[in-house]
XYZ file of C-alpha atoms in Angstrom:
670
model
C -15.934 -16.456 -134.595
C -17.606 -13.549 -136.371
C -16.138 -10.046 -136.687
C -18.486 -8.519 -134.116
C -17.666 -11.162 -131.528
C -13.951 -10.827 -132.257
C -14.155 -7.077 -131.680
C -15.884 -7.352 -128.302
C -13.520 -10.140 -127.261
C -10.489 -8.006 -128.062
C -12.017 -5.011 -126.301
C -12.677 -7.051 -123.156
C -9.220 -8.626 -123.140
C -7.506 -5.275 -123.506
C -9.690 -3.897 -120.713
C -8.254 -6.576 -118.428
C -4.751 -5.802 -119.629
C -4.861 -2.084 -119.105
C -6.710 -2.135 -115.792
C -3.804 -4.283 -114.640
C -1.166 -2.067 -116.220
C -2.661 1.131 -114.793
C -3.082 -0.316 -111.305
C 0.501 -1.560 -111.154
C 1.778 1.740 -112.502
C -0.207 3.805 -110.007
C 1.012 1.628 -107.139
C 4.520 1.747 -108.585
C 4.680 -1.884 -107.550
C 3.520 -5.211 -108.897
C 3.652 -7.647 -111.798
C 2.030 -6.370 -115.004
C 3.440 -8.910 -117.440
C 1.455 -11.963 -116.382
C -1.995 -10.297 -116.631
C -1.061 -8.850 -120.025
C -0.125 -12.250 -121.421
C -2.714 -14.416 -119.672
C -5.722 -12.118 -120.193
C -7.057 -14.016 -123.255
C -7.193 -17.440 -121.613
C -8.596 -15.973 -118.396
C -11.261 -14.169 -120.422
C -12.302 -17.365 -122.208
C -12.459 -19.313 -118.955
C -14.389 -16.689 -117.007
C -16.923 -15.750 -119.672
C -17.532 -19.113 -121.345
C -16.965 -21.822 -118.735
C -16.697 -20.660 -115.134
C -19.926 -21.210 -113.186
C -19.916 -18.450 -110.597
C -22.274 -15.918 -109.068
C -20.760 -12.450 -108.535
C -23.592 -11.437 -106.207
C -23.069 -14.523 -104.058
C -19.383 -15.460 -104.063
C -20.037 -18.196 -101.499
C -22.604 -20.111 -103.558
C -21.727 -23.704 -102.580
C -21.798 -25.278 -106.047
C -19.757 -22.612 -107.824
C -16.711 -23.602 -109.791
C -13.528 -22.826 -107.872
C -10.857 -20.673 -109.496
C -7.328 -20.612 -108.093
C -4.814 -18.078 -109.336
C -1.781 -20.059 -108.276
C 0.385 -17.478 -110.034
C -0.594 -15.031 -107.324
C 1.934 -12.416 -108.399
C -0.462 -11.737 -111.283
C -3.152 -10.689 -108.805
C -4.331 -7.768 -110.931
C -5.588 -10.273 -113.487
C -7.959 -11.662 -110.867
C -8.914 -8.288 -109.428
C -9.725 -6.976 -112.903
C -11.960 -9.963 -113.602
C -13.724 -9.650 -110.261
C -14.464 -5.962 -110.744
C -15.544 -6.343 -114.349
C -17.802 -9.334 -113.646
C -19.665 -7.471 -110.920
C -18.230 -8.692 -107.636
C -18.189 -6.322 -104.670
C -14.861 -4.834 -105.696
C -15.114 -1.214 -106.774
C -12.953 0.621 -109.258
C -11.613 2.654 -106.348
C -10.264 -0.580 -104.880
C -8.542 -1.313 -108.189
C -7.006 2.149 -108.031
C -5.844 1.415 -104.468
C -3.927 -1.698 -105.513
C -1.315 -2.610 -102.895
C -2.280 0.283 -100.615
C -3.081 0.290 -96.905
C -6.507 -1.147 -96.113
C -7.470 -1.898 -99.712
C -9.259 -5.044 -100.878
C -6.571 -5.463 -103.539
C -3.402 -6.571 -101.721
C -0.237 -7.395 -103.617
C -1.081 -11.083 -103.727
C -4.626 -12.486 -103.446
C -5.618 -12.961 -99.820
C -8.550 -15.083 -98.761
C -11.056 -13.078 -96.753
C -9.899 -9.685 -98.012
C -11.495 -9.732 -101.449
C -14.905 -11.138 -102.449
C -14.367 -13.886 -105.004
C -10.822 -14.782 -103.978
C -10.957 -18.482 -103.122
C -7.545 -18.768 -101.502
C -4.425 -16.878 -100.567
C -1.740 -17.429 -103.182
C 1.668 -16.049 -104.003
C 4.054 -18.617 -102.514
C 4.417 -20.517 -105.770
C 3.162 -24.065 -106.055
C 0.835 -23.875 -103.080
C -2.162 -22.689 -105.098
C -1.609 -25.649 -107.410
C -1.777 -28.021 -104.446
C -4.721 -26.268 -102.789
C -6.694 -26.682 -106.007
C -6.045 -30.416 -105.751
C -7.512 -30.286 -102.232
C -10.597 -28.495 -103.513
C -11.053 -31.135 -106.214
C -10.696 -33.905 -103.605
C -13.379 -32.242 -101.488
C -15.739 -31.909 -104.467
C -15.190 -35.524 -105.423
C -15.737 -36.821 -101.890
C -18.800 -34.729 -101.071
C -20.346 -35.552 -104.432
C -19.832 -39.268 -103.833
C -21.420 -39.020 -100.396
C -24.382 -36.811 -101.149
C -25.280 -36.900 -104.847
C -28.191 -38.997 -106.055
C -29.121 -39.805 -109.663
C -30.838 -36.751 -111.079
C -30.026 -34.729 -107.964
C -26.372 -33.816 -108.143
C -26.054 -31.112 -105.529
C -22.233 -31.206 -105.600
C -21.158 -30.891 -109.208
C -18.512 -28.333 -110.052
C -15.029 -27.944 -111.462
C -11.828 -26.593 -109.995
C -9.916 -24.397 -112.423
C -6.617 -22.650 -112.015
C -3.964 -20.641 -113.768
C -0.473 -21.847 -112.948
C 2.860 -20.395 -113.937
C 6.328 -21.620 -114.837
C 7.277 -20.942 -111.217
C 4.416 -23.109 -109.942
C 5.503 -25.913 -112.231
C 9.106 -25.654 -111.015
C 8.260 -25.759 -107.309
C 8.517 -29.227 -105.834
C 5.123 -29.043 -104.169
C 3.409 -29.007 -107.564
C 5.086 -32.325 -108.379
C 3.824 -33.819 -105.119
C 0.275 -32.611 -105.651
C 0.174 -33.420 -109.379
C 1.289 -36.984 -108.750
C -1.455 -37.561 -106.187
C -4.096 -35.845 -108.336
C -3.238 -38.104 -111.262
C -3.365 -41.187 -109.071
C -6.786 -40.170 -107.780
C -8.038 -39.428 -111.310
C -9.474 -36.042 -110.384
C -11.180 -35.435 -113.707
C -12.830 -32.172 -112.680
C -9.520 -30.426 -112.053
C -8.358 -28.258 -114.971
C -5.276 -26.044 -114.946
C -4.286 -23.525 -117.580
C -0.502 -23.305 -117.655
C 0.743 -19.801 -118.474
C 3.686 -21.071 -120.482
C 5.524 -17.788 -121.079
C 9.011 -19.149 -120.402
C 10.126 -16.059 -118.487
C 11.219 -15.823 -114.854
C 12.487 -12.943 -112.773
C 16.116 -13.721 -113.570
C 15.529 -14.090 -117.295
C 14.441 -16.897 -119.577
C 13.343 -20.070 -117.830
C 15.877 -22.153 -119.710
C 18.540 -20.715 -117.428
C 17.364 -23.372 -114.963
C 14.332 -25.159 -116.410
C 14.317 -27.362 -119.496
C 11.796 -29.999 -118.410
C 9.429 -31.594 -120.854
C 6.446 -30.623 -118.738
C 3.952 -32.357 -120.994
C 5.708 -35.703 -120.664
C 6.045 -35.274 -116.941
C 2.360 -34.567 -116.417
C 1.420 -37.354 -118.798
C 3.464 -39.702 -116.607
C 1.531 -38.440 -113.583
C -1.696 -39.537 -115.225
C -2.873 -36.130 -116.434
C -4.528 -35.287 -119.719
C -2.193 -32.814 -121.416
C -2.837 -30.377 -124.247
C -0.910 -27.519 -125.805
C -2.157 -24.282 -127.326
C 0.569 -22.694 -129.389
C -0.807 -19.149 -129.433
C -2.053 -17.572 -126.219
C -4.197 -15.136 -128.218
C -6.051 -17.874 -130.133
C -9.359 -17.771 -128.288
C -10.903 -20.529 -130.367
C -8.053 -22.927 -129.624
C -8.211 -22.121 -125.919
C -11.961 -22.720 -125.879
C -11.627 -26.067 -127.649
C -8.894 -27.163 -125.239
C -11.026 -26.366 -122.193
C -13.990 -28.176 -123.745
C -11.805 -31.224 -124.350
C -10.495 -31.086 -120.780
C -14.034 -30.968 -119.412
C -14.934 -34.057 -121.420
C -11.986 -36.008 -119.944
C -13.589 -37.212 -116.737
C -10.958 -39.761 -115.733
C -7.894 -37.529 -115.555
C -6.992 -34.062 -114.305
C -6.041 -31.747 -117.150
C -3.131 -29.444 -117.860
C -3.443 -27.088 -120.821
C -0.139 -25.431 -121.666
C -0.909 -22.106 -123.343
C 2.073 -20.436 -124.997
C 1.723 -16.832 -123.942
C 3.869 -13.717 -124.169
C 4.722 -12.081 -120.865
C 3.878 -8.386 -121.132
C 2.022 -8.867 -124.402
C 1.829 -5.636 -126.390
C 4.713 -3.859 -124.711
C 7.101 -2.851 -127.533
C 10.234 -3.006 -125.401
C 9.365 -5.380 -122.574
C 7.275 -8.176 -124.100
C 8.899 -11.563 -123.519
C 11.497 -10.142 -121.151
C 11.935 -10.389 -117.392
C 11.512 -6.591 -117.240
C 7.766 -7.173 -117.631
C 7.667 -9.513 -114.665
C 8.099 -7.763 -111.363
C 7.998 -4.012 -111.929
C 5.701 -1.439 -113.563
C 6.105 -0.792 -117.269
C 6.940 2.846 -116.610
C 5.053 5.871 -117.899
C 6.745 5.963 -121.283
C 6.429 2.240 -121.948
C 2.802 2.279 -120.846
C 2.089 4.983 -123.415
C 3.855 2.980 -126.110
C 1.921 -0.159 -125.158
C -1.429 1.633 -125.293
C -0.495 3.050 -128.672
C 0.566 -0.398 -129.885
C -2.724 -2.017 -128.820
C -4.791 0.993 -129.936
C -5.970 1.855 -126.443
C -6.815 5.388 -125.279
C -4.002 7.067 -123.356
C -6.537 8.807 -121.118
C -8.290 8.325 -118.876
C -6.352 5.766 -116.905
C -8.422 2.843 -115.597
C -10.605 3.206 -118.684
C -13.429 0.664 -118.975
C -15.434 0.844 -122.234
C -19.174 0.612 -121.586
C -19.570 -2.153 -124.144
C -16.891 -4.250 -122.438
C -18.374 -3.700 -118.992
C -21.853 -4.669 -120.213
C -20.407 -7.857 -121.709
C -18.640 -8.831 -118.477
C -21.632 -7.948 -116.323
C -23.695 -10.609 -118.057
C -22.020 -12.815 -115.457
C -24.380 -11.391 -112.822
C -27.627 -12.574 -114.412
C -26.027 -15.797 -115.576
C -24.790 -16.481 -112.048
C -28.179 -15.803 -110.506
C -29.763 -18.157 -113.042
C -27.245 -20.894 -112.242
C -27.864 -20.414 -108.538
C -31.620 -20.600 -109.040
C -31.273 -23.837 -111.001
C -29.112 -25.339 -108.270
C -31.479 -24.155 -105.539
C -34.327 -25.923 -107.309
C -32.271 -29.125 -107.493
C -31.449 -28.768 -103.794
C -35.112 -28.157 -102.934
C -36.132 -31.329 -104.765
C -33.267 -33.210 -103.106
C -34.342 -32.079 -99.645
C -37.897 -33.230 -100.317
C -36.778 -36.662 -101.451
C -33.859 -37.134 -99.048
C -34.623 -34.915 -96.030
C -32.119 -36.550 -93.666
C -29.270 -36.320 -96.161
C -30.263 -32.787 -97.055
C -30.088 -31.711 -93.443
C -26.694 -33.357 -92.998
C -25.430 -31.715 -96.187
C -26.501 -28.251 -95.080
C -25.040 -28.598 -91.597
C -21.803 -30.022 -92.918
C -21.403 -27.177 -95.401
C -22.038 -24.715 -92.581
C -19.377 -26.351 -90.448
C -21.826 -27.406 -87.748
C -20.853 -30.276 -85.494
C -23.730 -32.738 -84.961
C -25.375 -32.968 -81.529
C -23.452 -35.286 -79.239
C -20.477 -35.355 -81.598
C -18.065 -35.847 -78.691
C -20.247 -38.225 -76.698
C -18.138 -41.261 -77.530
C -14.809 -39.753 -76.509
C -13.641 -42.006 -73.673
C -12.604 -40.845 -70.234
C -9.404 -42.650 -69.405
C -8.873 -44.107 -65.904
C -5.689 -43.419 -63.982
C -2.899 -45.700 -65.123
C 0.712 -45.417 -63.954
C 1.904 -47.212 -67.084
C -0.391 -45.336 -69.426
C -0.038 -45.151 -73.192
C 1.626 -42.932 -75.761
C -0.455 -39.868 -76.485
C -0.236 -40.732 -80.198
C -2.034 -44.023 -79.417
C -4.668 -42.249 -77.364
C -5.050 -39.714 -80.173
C -5.914 -42.504 -82.580
C -8.604 -43.785 -80.228
C -10.083 -40.317 -79.775
C -9.956 -39.639 -83.512
C -12.000 -42.752 -84.126
C -14.473 -41.931 -81.387
C -15.084 -38.567 -83.052
C -15.066 -39.881 -86.633
C -18.052 -42.144 -85.855
C -20.168 -39.048 -85.310
C -18.460 -36.381 -87.433
C -18.573 -37.417 -91.068
C -16.842 -34.174 -92.064
C -13.606 -35.408 -90.490
C -11.341 -36.593 -93.310
C -7.607 -37.005 -93.660
C -4.602 -39.228 -93.301
C -0.862 -39.149 -93.126
C 2.255 -38.666 -95.210
C 2.811 -42.441 -95.296
C 3.087 -42.676 -91.508
C -0.443 -43.616 -90.489
C 0.628 -46.728 -88.515
C 2.924 -44.496 -86.435
C 0.737 -41.389 -86.337
C -2.427 -43.439 -85.606
C -4.403 -41.385 -88.106
C -6.468 -44.101 -89.775
C -10.236 -44.175 -89.348
C -10.965 -47.773 -88.376
C -13.422 -50.014 -90.209
C -13.254 -47.775 -93.245
C -11.161 -48.289 -96.347
C -9.281 -45.677 -98.341
C -10.269 -42.690 -100.455
C -9.275 -43.769 -103.960
C -10.408 -43.076 -107.507
C -12.951 -45.903 -107.282
C -13.976 -45.244 -103.654
C -14.253 -41.456 -103.301
C -16.889 -41.658 -100.577
C -14.339 -42.919 -98.018
C -12.279 -40.761 -95.688
C -8.800 -42.250 -95.218
C -6.417 -40.419 -97.544
C -2.994 -41.828 -98.357
C -0.925 -38.743 -99.147
C 2.290 -40.658 -99.785
C 5.643 -39.276 -98.671
C 4.560 -35.753 -99.532
C 4.394 -33.660 -96.348
C 4.327 -30.258 -98.066
C 1.844 -31.367 -100.692
C -0.358 -32.971 -98.038
C -0.491 -29.826 -95.943
C -1.446 -27.548 -98.844
C -4.033 -30.083 -100.032
C -5.566 -29.994 -96.544
C -5.854 -26.219 -96.937
C -7.740 -26.669 -100.195
C -10.099 -29.158 -98.597
C -10.816 -26.741 -95.751
C -11.324 -23.812 -98.113
C -13.771 -25.794 -100.222
C -16.073 -26.185 -97.252
C -17.909 -29.180 -95.848
C -14.847 -30.953 -94.432
C -12.617 -30.826 -91.366
C -9.305 -32.082 -92.757
C -6.427 -33.481 -90.740
C -2.966 -34.717 -91.616
C -0.186 -36.472 -89.767
C 3.562 -36.927 -89.777
C 6.427 -36.727 -87.282
C 6.875 -33.367 -85.557
C 10.385 -33.044 -86.952
C 8.943 -33.066 -90.482
C 6.820 -30.026 -89.758
C 9.791 -28.313 -91.410
C 8.508 -29.737 -94.699
C 4.972 -28.572 -93.883
C 5.673 -25.130 -92.527
C 4.966 -22.912 -95.584
C 1.519 -24.477 -95.971
C 0.815 -24.379 -92.227
C 1.658 -20.690 -92.472
C -0.952 -20.145 -95.187
C -3.542 -22.058 -93.146
C -2.784 -19.766 -90.214
C -2.887 -16.665 -92.421
C -6.283 -17.722 -93.792
C -7.502 -18.951 -90.357
C -8.503 -22.325 -91.769
C -9.899 -25.216 -89.746
C -7.117 -27.776 -90.244
C -5.726 -30.234 -87.689
C -2.123 -31.484 -87.689
C -1.321 -34.699 -85.833
C 2.436 -34.407 -85.223
C 3.831 -37.352 -83.308
C 7.266 -38.383 -82.022
C 7.412 -35.022 -80.323
C 10.836 -35.092 -78.591
C 14.048 -36.996 -77.993
C 11.691 -39.515 -76.445
C 11.573 -41.272 -79.812
C 15.054 -42.550 -78.983
C 17.237 -44.545 -81.310
C 16.227 -42.897 -84.610
C 18.584 -40.156 -83.581
C 18.971 -36.428 -84.175
C 17.599 -36.449 -87.735
C 14.239 -37.489 -86.325
C 14.318 -35.797 -82.927
C 12.547 -32.426 -82.925
C 14.379 -29.779 -80.923
C 13.448 -26.353 -82.302
C 10.127 -27.322 -83.850
C 7.731 -26.471 -81.035
C 9.305 -23.027 -80.737
C 9.095 -22.518 -84.488
C 5.421 -23.451 -84.584
C 4.614 -21.345 -81.518
C 6.125 -18.351 -83.296
C 3.424 -18.509 -85.968
C 0.386 -16.217 -85.514
C -3.098 -17.795 -85.517
C -1.706 -21.302 -84.939
C -2.634 -23.118 -81.714
C -0.006 -25.610 -80.560
C -1.079 -28.163 -77.946
C 1.262 -30.659 -76.280
C -0.937 -32.781 -73.993
C 0.489 -34.462 -70.913
C -1.624 -37.612 -70.775
C -4.590 -39.466 -72.230
C -7.331 -37.200 -70.928
C -5.532 -34.056 -72.003
C -5.187 -35.629 -75.442
C -8.943 -36.149 -75.545
C -9.478 -32.505 -74.575
C -6.974 -31.396 -77.208
C -9.049 -33.108 -79.887
C -12.201 -31.503 -78.461
C -10.583 -28.122 -78.829
C -9.284 -28.856 -82.321
C -12.733 -29.837 -83.613
C -14.231 -26.596 -82.311
C -11.366 -24.274 -83.226
C -12.633 -22.611 -86.389
C -10.363 -19.571 -86.006
C -7.235 -21.238 -87.288
C -5.307 -24.491 -87.507
C -4.343 -26.644 -84.525
C -1.189 -28.671 -83.897
C -1.388 -31.742 -81.665
C 2.162 -32.619 -80.564
C 2.116 -36.205 -79.335
C 4.520 -38.680 -77.765
C 5.912 -41.856 -79.213
C 6.574 -43.255 -75.735
C 4.002 -44.179 -73.109
C 3.162 -41.629 -70.430
C 1.130 -42.271 -67.261
C -2.537 -41.363 -67.229
C -2.910 -38.978 -64.315
C -5.390 -39.560 -61.508
C -7.679 -36.589 -61.954
C -9.152 -37.095 -58.508
C -5.736 -36.012 -57.220
C -4.647 -33.559 -59.881
C -6.357 -30.672 -61.688
C -9.034 -31.633 -64.239
C -7.963 -32.292 -67.822
C -10.616 -29.960 -69.247
C -8.496 -27.100 -67.950
C -6.378 -27.747 -71.032
C -8.721 -25.342 -72.823
C -7.254 -22.545 -70.688
C -3.780 -23.327 -71.976
C -2.232 -23.693 -68.514
C -3.581 -24.632 -65.126
C -2.560 -25.654 -61.633
C -2.039 -29.392 -61.846
C -0.718 -29.825 -58.293
C -0.851 -27.047 -55.740
C 0.689 -26.409 -52.348
C -1.090 -25.882 -49.026
C 0.554 -22.490 -48.552
C 1.941 -19.855 -50.876
C 4.347 -21.731 -53.132
C 8.072 -21.230 -52.754
C 8.467 -22.069 -56.423
C 6.496 -22.907 -59.549
C 7.424 -25.712 -61.929
C 6.006 -25.459 -65.468
C 5.906 -28.375 -67.885
C 3.841 -30.150 -70.521
C 3.821 -33.372 -72.498
C 5.958 -36.209 -71.197
C 7.947 -33.858 -68.943
C 4.952 -33.273 -66.669
C 5.932 -36.503 -64.923
C 9.363 -35.082 -64.178
C 7.772 -31.942 -62.756
C 5.512 -33.962 -60.471
C 8.387 -36.146 -59.311
C 10.488 -33.070 -58.586
C 7.698 -31.434 -56.590
C 7.438 -34.520 -54.381
C 11.165 -34.509 -53.721
C 11.063 -30.803 -52.874
C 8.097 -31.322 -50.557
C 10.193 -33.712 -48.506
C 12.667 -30.844 -48.130
C 9.825 -28.525 -47.022
C 9.979 -26.611 -50.277
C 6.456 -26.000 -51.548
C 6.490 -26.255 -55.342
C 3.338 -25.700 -57.402
C 3.197 -27.690 -60.649
C 1.618 -25.903 -63.576
C 0.696 -27.918 -66.639
C 1.064 -25.714 -69.715
C -0.031 -27.611 -72.839
C -0.690 -24.496 -74.948
C 0.998 -21.118 -74.710
C -1.460 -19.618 -77.176
C -4.533 -20.604 -75.186
C -2.998 -19.406 -71.940
C -2.138 -16.026 -73.453
C -5.794 -15.601 -74.424
C -7.020 -15.914 -70.823
C -7.953 -12.903 -68.686
C -5.080 -11.365 -66.758
C -6.580 -12.289 -63.400
C -6.663 -15.969 -64.371
C -3.079 -15.888 -65.619
C -1.999 -14.217 -62.398
C -3.798 -16.854 -60.357
C -1.809 -19.586 -62.091
C 1.494 -17.707 -62.145
C 1.374 -15.212 -59.250
C 3.662 -12.279 -59.930
C 5.099 -12.457 -56.409
C 6.466 -15.969 -56.983
C 9.728 -15.345 -58.816
C 11.244 -18.794 -58.384
C 10.107 -20.528 -61.528
C 11.503 -23.470 -63.454
C 10.227 -24.749 -66.800
C 11.153 -28.092 -68.304
C 10.519 -29.234 -71.864
C 12.520 -31.624 -74.042
C 13.155 -29.024 -76.732
C 14.723 -25.631 -77.188
C 14.399 -23.230 -74.276
C 13.500 -20.348 -76.574
C 10.340 -18.548 -75.494
C 9.954 -20.035 -72.023
C 11.387 -16.981 -70.268
C 8.139 -15.198 -71.074
C 6.609 -17.383 -68.352
C 9.463 -18.018 -65.933
C 10.852 -14.479 -66.128
C 14.448 -13.509 -66.686
C 15.260 -14.672 -63.163
C 13.787 -18.104 -63.790
C 15.402 -21.255 -65.134
C 14.527 -23.272 -68.230
C 15.654 -26.864 -68.580
C 15.666 -28.001 -72.169
C 17.792 -28.759 -75.192
C 19.509 -26.021 -77.143
C 21.460 -28.541 -79.174
C 20.643 -31.555 -81.320
C 19.928 -34.979 -79.897
C 21.660 -38.329 -80.348
C 20.932 -41.929 -81.214
C 20.392 -43.928 -78.038
C 17.619 -45.426 -75.919
C 15.160 -42.852 -74.618
C 16.117 -43.096 -70.939
C 19.793 -42.643 -71.733
C 19.018 -39.530 -73.757
C 16.949 -37.878 -71.021
C 19.554 -38.710 -68.380
C 22.606 -37.676 -70.385
C 21.017 -34.432 -71.562
C 19.848 -33.505 -68.076
C 16.115 -33.605 -68.753
C 15.419 -35.112 -65.349
C 13.474 -34.569 -62.156
C 16.780 -34.154 -60.316
C 17.718 -31.281 -62.628
C 14.434 -29.574 -61.736
C 15.065 -30.081 -58.038
C 18.555 -28.611 -58.296
C 17.265 -25.635 -60.290
C 14.592 -24.866 -57.683
C 17.139 -25.142 -54.855
C 19.483 -22.758 -56.675
C 16.741 -20.186 -57.199
C 15.671 -20.313 -53.553
C 19.242 -20.107 -52.236
C 20.476 -17.335 -54.511
């Protein structure tokens, strides 16, 4: 590297460092140390390897970059501004302020060029694995020799905290098994955590661990050695059969005389005095703050023309591809745009009335397969529970290293890792990912479901064994509080269908719901398929709640239920009718969808003048009083279950039609 190049490199790296330092100081909040130490490796990656287009952040064949160490967000914001993305210097100055495009941690949708929301450590690591899976699968499906329209890398910067979090172990193990050779992570190996040195709690041999996972591992001993970093990335790119981890030994808060390599540089500003000392130490002007040398900016802004050139080259490849393979080209474009093909739901069966019926998880599997025939974007699997969750696509084998064009993913017993990987697949574009497990294990999934909801990603969760109805497995496997916990999450739609046809409608909704993730809560046990010539139509599920069985006159009471308990509500209404008590039955599969309906519709289903209301659901009663009112009654479980046959559990815990009848009588006679 010649002297002139070395000088511009150092100038650019220090520009990143001090934009970050000044922004954190002005906000009086943030993490300056990580950007200061990681700036050299980020600079090498972004200026020498990353294929991106600042003027078109959504260019489909761009390399993906995930800052899993989201606390170092100013590193990413500095790079985005300097490279010419639509992120002004004023936004850098407004770091962590109300309404800015530079929130404390990177947030998808807020900032052009930010590929995913990160900050909860380990999740960015796993989402990058999902992006690499999507690239691998779409490339296998659509690429042709000489016309590789899907051909990019997924890069990331991960921290000690990411490496410690269990989710990174889950995702790394699967990535190694799948031989995701176009996944490359730079490990910011600074050995400092918030509480002090990492060896207070972390002495792993990370290189051996990742080697055992099937990763290519390299170490760079000096985080300021640009040549060594460049060679390591080149070597990682040439290793096509393994994902790569490059451990770069950096110094947290590099250049700070009193805070370098200490936890003080981690989660708080340097302070005015220490900032001055750091600028003096690295020979940087004290004033003005947010100083960007013209030479450095010109060097970074080369990314604009380079990106446009890369885009133009890809567009030409795509044009040639479309000429040679017009049908595939059309499918590729529509899939990337998230378009469902015409007639995509035409094979979804309509289920005849059946008093015996089937478990909604079984029906879900049938509907999934009816959709998968027509929607090639649908891809997913289960956390080793596919035979129970019914999440396998029939007549199709498994997505593996040697069969990446297939759609059945075996995530292993890795619920958290699976859920974050699904997020990465959705963020990549071109896929509608789904994942299954038991509802009770949504506890393991919740942090990643939360990020999907925060980012409004199109992900579907197939959560079966939805109540004490699973029986003998006992309280460890019986979800009680889980529906309430999921319903508490913004942007998440929870649907608990009552029968086969509602299950079909739930899948219809989930495929079209591009405003956030969808939970399908499904039974283990069989439930009758309702006669829709007698009861309200199943397509009313899309309204969240509807009149399933009405009365001839103004109802004396309203019974609300969903899932398997709808049968208890119907049975209770028949008993009450024989006592001349008119009880309307309202099926309420989704609170969220009901709350979105116009007030006049909601009032037509739940008239304000009818105060006698009873809800029944085999889970916690929390939240139901919003619909039954404080004068109403909720029959549920505010305690854990037990190990026994299903019927014994429902009877002993009072989740019965007789309990509903008694509750309605009590309300009327009060």
